[in-house]
Short mmCIF file of C-alpha atoms in Angstrom, two decimals:
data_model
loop_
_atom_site.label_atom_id
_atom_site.label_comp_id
_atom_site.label_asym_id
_atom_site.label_seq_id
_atom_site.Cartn_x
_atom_site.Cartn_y
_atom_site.Cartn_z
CA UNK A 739 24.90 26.91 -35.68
CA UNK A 740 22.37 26.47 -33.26
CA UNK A 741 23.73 26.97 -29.46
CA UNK A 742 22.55 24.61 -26.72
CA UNK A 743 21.74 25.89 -23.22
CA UNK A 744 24.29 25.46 -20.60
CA UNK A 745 23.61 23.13 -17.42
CA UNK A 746 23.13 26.24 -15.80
CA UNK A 747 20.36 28.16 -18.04
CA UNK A 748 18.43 25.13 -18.30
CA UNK A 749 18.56 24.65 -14.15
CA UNK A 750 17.60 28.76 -13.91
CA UNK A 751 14.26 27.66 -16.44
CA UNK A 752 13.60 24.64 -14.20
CA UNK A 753 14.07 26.50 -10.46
CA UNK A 754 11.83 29.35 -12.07
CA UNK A 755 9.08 26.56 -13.32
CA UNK A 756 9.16 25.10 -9.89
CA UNK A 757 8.96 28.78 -8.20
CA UNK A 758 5.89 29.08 -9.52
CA UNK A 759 4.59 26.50 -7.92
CA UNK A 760 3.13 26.78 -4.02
CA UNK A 761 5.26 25.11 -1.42
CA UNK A 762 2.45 23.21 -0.33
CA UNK A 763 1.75 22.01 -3.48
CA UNK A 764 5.59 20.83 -3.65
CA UNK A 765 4.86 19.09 0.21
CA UNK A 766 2.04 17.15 -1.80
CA UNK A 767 4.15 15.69 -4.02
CA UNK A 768 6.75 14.98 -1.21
CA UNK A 769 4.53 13.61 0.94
CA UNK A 770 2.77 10.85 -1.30
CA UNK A 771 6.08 9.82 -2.92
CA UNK A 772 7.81 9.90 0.50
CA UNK A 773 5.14 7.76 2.00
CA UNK A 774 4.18 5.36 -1.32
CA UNK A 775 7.87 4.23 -1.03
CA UNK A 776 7.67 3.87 3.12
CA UNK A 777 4.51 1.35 2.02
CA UNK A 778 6.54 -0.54 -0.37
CA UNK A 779 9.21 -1.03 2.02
CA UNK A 780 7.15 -2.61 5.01
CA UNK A 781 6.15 -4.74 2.20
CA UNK A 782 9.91 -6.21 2.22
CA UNK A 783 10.45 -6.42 6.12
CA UNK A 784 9.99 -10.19 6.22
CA UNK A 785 13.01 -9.90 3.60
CA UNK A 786 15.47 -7.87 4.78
CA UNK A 787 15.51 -6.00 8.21
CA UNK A 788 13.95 -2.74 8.73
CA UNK A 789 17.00 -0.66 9.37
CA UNK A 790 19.12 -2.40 6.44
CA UNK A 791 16.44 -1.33 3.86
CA UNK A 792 16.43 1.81 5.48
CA UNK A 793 20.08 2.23 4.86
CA UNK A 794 20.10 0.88 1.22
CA UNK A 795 17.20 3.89 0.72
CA UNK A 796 20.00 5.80 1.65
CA UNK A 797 23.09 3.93 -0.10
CA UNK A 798 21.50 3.92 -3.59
CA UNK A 799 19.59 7.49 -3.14
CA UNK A 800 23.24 8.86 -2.92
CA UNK A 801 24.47 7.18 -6.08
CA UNK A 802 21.34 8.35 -7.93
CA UNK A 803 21.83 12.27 -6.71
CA UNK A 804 25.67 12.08 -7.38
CA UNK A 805 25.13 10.51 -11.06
CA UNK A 806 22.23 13.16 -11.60
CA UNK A 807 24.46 16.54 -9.68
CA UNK A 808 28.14 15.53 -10.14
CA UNK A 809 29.20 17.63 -7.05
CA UNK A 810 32.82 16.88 -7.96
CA UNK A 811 32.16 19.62 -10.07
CA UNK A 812 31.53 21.86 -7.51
CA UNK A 813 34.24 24.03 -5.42
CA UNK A 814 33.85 23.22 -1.73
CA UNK A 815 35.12 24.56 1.38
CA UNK A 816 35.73 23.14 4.40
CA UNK A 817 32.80 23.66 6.08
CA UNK A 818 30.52 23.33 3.36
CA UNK A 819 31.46 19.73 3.55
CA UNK A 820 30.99 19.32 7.34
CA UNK A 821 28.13 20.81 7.47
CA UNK A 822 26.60 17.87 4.23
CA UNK A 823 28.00 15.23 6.58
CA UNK A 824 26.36 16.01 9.60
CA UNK A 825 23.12 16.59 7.74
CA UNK A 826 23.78 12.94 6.09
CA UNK A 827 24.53 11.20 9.31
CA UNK A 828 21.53 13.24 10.77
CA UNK A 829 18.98 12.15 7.86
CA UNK A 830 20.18 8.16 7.64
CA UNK A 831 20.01 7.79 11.42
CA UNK A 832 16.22 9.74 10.78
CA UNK A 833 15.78 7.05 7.91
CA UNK A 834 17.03 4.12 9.93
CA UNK A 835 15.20 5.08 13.48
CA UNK A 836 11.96 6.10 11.38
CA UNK A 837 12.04 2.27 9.65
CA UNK A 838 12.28 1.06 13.03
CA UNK A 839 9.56 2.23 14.24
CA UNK A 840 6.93 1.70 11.44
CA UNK A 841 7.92 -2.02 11.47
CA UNK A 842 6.30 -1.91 15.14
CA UNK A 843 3.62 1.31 14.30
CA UNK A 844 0.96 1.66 11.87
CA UNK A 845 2.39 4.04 9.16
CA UNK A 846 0.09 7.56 9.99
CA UNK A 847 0.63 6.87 13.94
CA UNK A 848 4.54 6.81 13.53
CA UNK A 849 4.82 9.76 11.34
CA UNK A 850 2.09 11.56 13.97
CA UNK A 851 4.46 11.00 16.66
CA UNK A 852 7.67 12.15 14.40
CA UNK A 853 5.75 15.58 14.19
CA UNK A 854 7.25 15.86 17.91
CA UNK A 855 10.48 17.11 15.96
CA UNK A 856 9.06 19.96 14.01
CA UNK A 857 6.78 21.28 16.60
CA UNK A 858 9.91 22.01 18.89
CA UNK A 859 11.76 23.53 15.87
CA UNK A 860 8.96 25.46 15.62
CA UNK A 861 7.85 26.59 18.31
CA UNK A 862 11.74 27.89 19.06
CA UNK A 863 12.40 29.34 15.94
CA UNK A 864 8.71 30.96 15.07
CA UNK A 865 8.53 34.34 15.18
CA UNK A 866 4.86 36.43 15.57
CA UNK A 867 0.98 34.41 16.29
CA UNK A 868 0.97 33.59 12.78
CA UNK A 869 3.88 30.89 13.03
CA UNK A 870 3.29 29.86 16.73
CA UNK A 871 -0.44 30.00 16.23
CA UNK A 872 0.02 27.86 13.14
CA UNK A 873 1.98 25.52 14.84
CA UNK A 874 -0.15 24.89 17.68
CA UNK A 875 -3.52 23.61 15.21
CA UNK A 876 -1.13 21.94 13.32
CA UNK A 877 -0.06 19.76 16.52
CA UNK A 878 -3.77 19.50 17.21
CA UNK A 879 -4.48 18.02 13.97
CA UNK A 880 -1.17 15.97 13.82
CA UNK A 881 -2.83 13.96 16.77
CA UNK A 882 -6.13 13.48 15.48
CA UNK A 883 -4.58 11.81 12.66
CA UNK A 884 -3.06 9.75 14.72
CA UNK A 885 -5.77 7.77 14.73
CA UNK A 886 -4.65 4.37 16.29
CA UNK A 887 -4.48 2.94 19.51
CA UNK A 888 -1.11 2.07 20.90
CA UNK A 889 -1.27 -1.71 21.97
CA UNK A 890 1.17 -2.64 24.59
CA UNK A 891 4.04 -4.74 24.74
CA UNK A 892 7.34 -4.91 23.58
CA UNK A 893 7.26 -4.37 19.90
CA UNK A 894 4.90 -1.00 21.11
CA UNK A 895 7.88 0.17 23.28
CA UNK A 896 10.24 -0.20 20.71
CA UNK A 897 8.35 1.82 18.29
CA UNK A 898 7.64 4.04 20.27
CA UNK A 899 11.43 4.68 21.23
CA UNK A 900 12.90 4.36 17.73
CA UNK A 901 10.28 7.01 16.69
CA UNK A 902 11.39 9.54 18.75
CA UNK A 903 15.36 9.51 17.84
CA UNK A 904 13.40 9.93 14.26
CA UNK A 905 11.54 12.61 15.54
CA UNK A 906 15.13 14.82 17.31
CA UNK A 907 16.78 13.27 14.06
CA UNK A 908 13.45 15.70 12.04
CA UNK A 909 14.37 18.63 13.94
CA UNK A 910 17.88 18.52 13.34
CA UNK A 911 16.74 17.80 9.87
CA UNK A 912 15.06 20.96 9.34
CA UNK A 913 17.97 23.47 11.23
CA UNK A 914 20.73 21.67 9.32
CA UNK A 915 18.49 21.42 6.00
CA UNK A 916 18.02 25.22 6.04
CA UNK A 917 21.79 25.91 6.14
CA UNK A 918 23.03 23.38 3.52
CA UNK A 919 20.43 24.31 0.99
CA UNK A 920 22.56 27.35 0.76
CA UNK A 921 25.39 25.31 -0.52
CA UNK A 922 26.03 23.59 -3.70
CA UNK A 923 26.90 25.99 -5.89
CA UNK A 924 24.76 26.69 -9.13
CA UNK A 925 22.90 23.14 -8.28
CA UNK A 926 22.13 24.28 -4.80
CA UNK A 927 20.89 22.28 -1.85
CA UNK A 928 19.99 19.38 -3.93
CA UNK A 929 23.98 19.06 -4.63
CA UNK A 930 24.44 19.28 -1.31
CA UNK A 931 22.32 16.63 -0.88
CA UNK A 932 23.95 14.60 -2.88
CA UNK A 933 26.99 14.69 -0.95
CA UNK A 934 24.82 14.46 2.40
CA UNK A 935 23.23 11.40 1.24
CA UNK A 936 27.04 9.80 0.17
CA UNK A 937 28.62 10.93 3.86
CA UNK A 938 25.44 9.13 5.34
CA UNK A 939 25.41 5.94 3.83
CA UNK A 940 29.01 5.63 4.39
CA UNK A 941 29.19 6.15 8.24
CA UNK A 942 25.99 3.76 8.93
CA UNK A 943 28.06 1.15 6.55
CA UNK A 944 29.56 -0.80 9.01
CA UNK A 945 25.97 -0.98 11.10
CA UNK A 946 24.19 -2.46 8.28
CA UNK A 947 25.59 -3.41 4.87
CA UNK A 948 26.12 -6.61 6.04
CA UNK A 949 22.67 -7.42 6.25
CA UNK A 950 22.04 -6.22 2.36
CA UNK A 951 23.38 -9.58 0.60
CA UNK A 952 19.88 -10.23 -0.86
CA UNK A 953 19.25 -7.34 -2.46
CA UNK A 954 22.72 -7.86 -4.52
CA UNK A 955 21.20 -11.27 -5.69
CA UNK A 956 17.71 -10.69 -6.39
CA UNK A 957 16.61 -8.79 -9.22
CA UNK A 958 13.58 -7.81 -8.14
CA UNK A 959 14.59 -7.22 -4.53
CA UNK A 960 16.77 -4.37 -5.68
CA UNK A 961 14.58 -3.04 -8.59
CA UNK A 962 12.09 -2.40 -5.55
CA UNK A 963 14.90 -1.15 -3.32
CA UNK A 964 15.69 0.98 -5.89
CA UNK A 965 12.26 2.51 -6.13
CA UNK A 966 12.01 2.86 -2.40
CA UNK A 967 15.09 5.25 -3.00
CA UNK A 968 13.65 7.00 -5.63
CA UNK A 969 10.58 7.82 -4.24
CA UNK A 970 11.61 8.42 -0.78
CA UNK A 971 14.26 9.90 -0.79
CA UNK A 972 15.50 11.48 -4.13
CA UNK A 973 12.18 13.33 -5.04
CA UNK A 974 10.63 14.53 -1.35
CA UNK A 975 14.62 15.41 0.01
CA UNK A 976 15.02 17.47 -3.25
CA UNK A 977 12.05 19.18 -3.21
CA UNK A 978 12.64 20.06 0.54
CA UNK A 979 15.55 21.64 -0.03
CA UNK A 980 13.81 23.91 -2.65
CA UNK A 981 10.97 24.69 0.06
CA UNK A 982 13.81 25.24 2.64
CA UNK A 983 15.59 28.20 0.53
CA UNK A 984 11.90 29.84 0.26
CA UNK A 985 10.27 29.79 3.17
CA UNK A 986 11.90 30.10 6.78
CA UNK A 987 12.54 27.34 9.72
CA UNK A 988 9.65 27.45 11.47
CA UNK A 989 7.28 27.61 8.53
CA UNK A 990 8.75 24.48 6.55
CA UNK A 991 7.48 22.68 10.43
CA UNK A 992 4.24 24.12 9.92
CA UNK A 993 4.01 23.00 5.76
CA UNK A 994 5.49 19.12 7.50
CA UNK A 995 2.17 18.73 9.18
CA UNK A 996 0.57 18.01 5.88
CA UNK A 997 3.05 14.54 5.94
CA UNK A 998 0.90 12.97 8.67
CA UNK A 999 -1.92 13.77 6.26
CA UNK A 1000 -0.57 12.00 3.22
CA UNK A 1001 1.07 9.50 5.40
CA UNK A 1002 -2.69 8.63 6.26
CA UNK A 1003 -3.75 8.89 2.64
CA UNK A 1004 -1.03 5.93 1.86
CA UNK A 1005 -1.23 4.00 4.76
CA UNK A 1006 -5.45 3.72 3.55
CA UNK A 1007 -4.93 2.86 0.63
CA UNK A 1008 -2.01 1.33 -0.05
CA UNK A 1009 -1.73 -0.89 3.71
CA UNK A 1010 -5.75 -0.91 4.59
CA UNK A 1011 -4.77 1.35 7.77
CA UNK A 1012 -7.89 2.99 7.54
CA UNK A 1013 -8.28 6.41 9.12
CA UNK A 1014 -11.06 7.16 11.91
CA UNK A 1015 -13.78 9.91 11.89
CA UNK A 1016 -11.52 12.45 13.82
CA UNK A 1017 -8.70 12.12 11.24
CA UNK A 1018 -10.87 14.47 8.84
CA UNK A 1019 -11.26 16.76 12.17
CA UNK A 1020 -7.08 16.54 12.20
CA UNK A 1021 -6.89 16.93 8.58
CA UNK A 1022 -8.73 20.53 8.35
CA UNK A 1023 -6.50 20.96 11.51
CA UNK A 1024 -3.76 20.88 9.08
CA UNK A 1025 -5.01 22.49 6.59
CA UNK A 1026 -5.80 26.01 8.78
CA UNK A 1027 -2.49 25.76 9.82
CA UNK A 1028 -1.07 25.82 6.14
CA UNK A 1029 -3.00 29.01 5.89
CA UNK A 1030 -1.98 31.05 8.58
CA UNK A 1031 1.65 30.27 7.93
CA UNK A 1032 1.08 31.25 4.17
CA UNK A 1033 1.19 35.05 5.79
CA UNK A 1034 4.39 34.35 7.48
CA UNK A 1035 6.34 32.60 4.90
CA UNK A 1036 9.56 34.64 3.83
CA UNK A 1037 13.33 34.14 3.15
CA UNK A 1038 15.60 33.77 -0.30
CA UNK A 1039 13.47 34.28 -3.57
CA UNK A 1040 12.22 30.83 -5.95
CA UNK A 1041 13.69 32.77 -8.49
CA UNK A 1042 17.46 32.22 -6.98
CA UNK A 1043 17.20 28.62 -6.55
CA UNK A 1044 19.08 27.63 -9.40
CA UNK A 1045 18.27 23.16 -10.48
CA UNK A 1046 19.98 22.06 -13.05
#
């Protein structure tokens, strides 16, 4: 009789496949997914408001997790569960704001200025020149990539506000991320996102469910809504929390500067948002400042994270 490998053993193979891969490699993958399903969703503004797709991204990214994790099969305490929900209401308000804003901003100029967020965490939390030092070209080359000239007016000032709740909604992203990856159980932070993502979409329900009619009607409106989810939110959120038990606070900030990069990558080639000369000045930027964190990195081994 041949035995087959428990949930568990096959989640210890997978977490020590994806150990063996560089976080920045992971942030790649994050980043283009994360930003590839941002693109898609502009696409489908003049359908359904900004913040309401924003919150469907949410809504069906939690029922994807919780089919895939099944955290009712995970013990819980008390404050294991508080401290999913106010991640969830954290990351939905940093989904909804963040939609906000690139309905007003070109794609690569919002996500520049979101890179407010992990600067601060940063810069707080580094410790030694490597992390501050790191985190000081990476701002440099966050606003090179920039890239685009703010026009004026209303829809301007409205980005521009919306885009930084997203960017206090990032940092709280990253200090709450890095204590509920520790939770879950065997599945780890990706079952705690799970429930994150669930506690999210319900609080923002009332805001802006109402608004989501379409998408229950149209086929193709939710097969695309559904792939917005997927690729924005299931893949890059679960592969953060596998960074965030690595590596520590203030270099996961440092390894998010790459985002503005991709986020330029996508908004080329996807939206025809096409980067200036200084962007490849901002990009190298970036990519110094992945290196001198890579001497700094520290915190729980890839070989604990256990995803099953």
């Amino acid at each position: 009789m041949v035995q087959r490998p428990s949930p568990v053993s096959r989640g210890v193979v997978s977490a020590q496949g994806l150990g063996r891969v560089p976080a920045p490699a992971l942030f790649v993958v994050s980043g283009l997914t994360q930003y590839l399903g941002a693109a898609i969703a502009v696409g489908l503004f003049t359908v359904l408001p900004a913040p309401t797709i924003a919150w469907l991204r949410v809504a069906v990214a939690a029922v994807v997790l919780g089919l895939w994790r099944r955290p009712w099969r995970t013990r819980w305490t008390r404050a294991e569960l508080g401290a999913s929900a106010l991640f969830g209401v954290v990351l939905a308000l940093m989904n909804v704001t963040f939609y906000i804003a690139i309905s007003s901003l070109p794609l690569g100029t919002a996500v520049a200025i979101e890179f407010i967020g992990p600067v601060a965490v940063a810069a707080v939390t580094g410790r030694g020149w490597r992390e501050r030092g790191a985190i000081a070209v990476a701002a440099v080359g966050v606003v090179l990539l920039a890239g685009v000239s703010l026009d004026g007016g209303p829809d301007a000032v409205r980005g521009l506000v919306a885009i930084g709740v997203a960017a206090a909604c990032w940092a709280g992203y990253i200090l709450l991320g890095r204590r509920v990856s520790q939770h879950g159980g065997a599945g780890g932070g990706v079952t705690s996102l799970a429930v994150a993502m669930g506690f999210g979409a319900l609080v923002l329900a009332p805001f802006f469910a109402g608004d989501a009619g379409p998408a229950l009607t149209d086929p193709r409106l939710a097969l695309l809504i559904v792939a917005i989810a997927v690729l924005s939110s299931v893949v890059p959120y679960a592969l953060e929390q596998i960074v965030l038990r690595r590596v520590t606070s203030a270099t996961f900030a440092v390894l998010l500067a790459m985002l503005p990069a991709t986020a330029a990558v996508v908004g080329a080639v996807v939206l025809r948002q096409w980067p200036h000369g200084l962007e490849l000045v901002g990009l190298a930027c970036v990519s110094v400042a992945i290196m001198l964190s890579s001497g700094s990195r520290r915190g729980s081994r890839a070989d604990d994270v256990i995803v099953d």
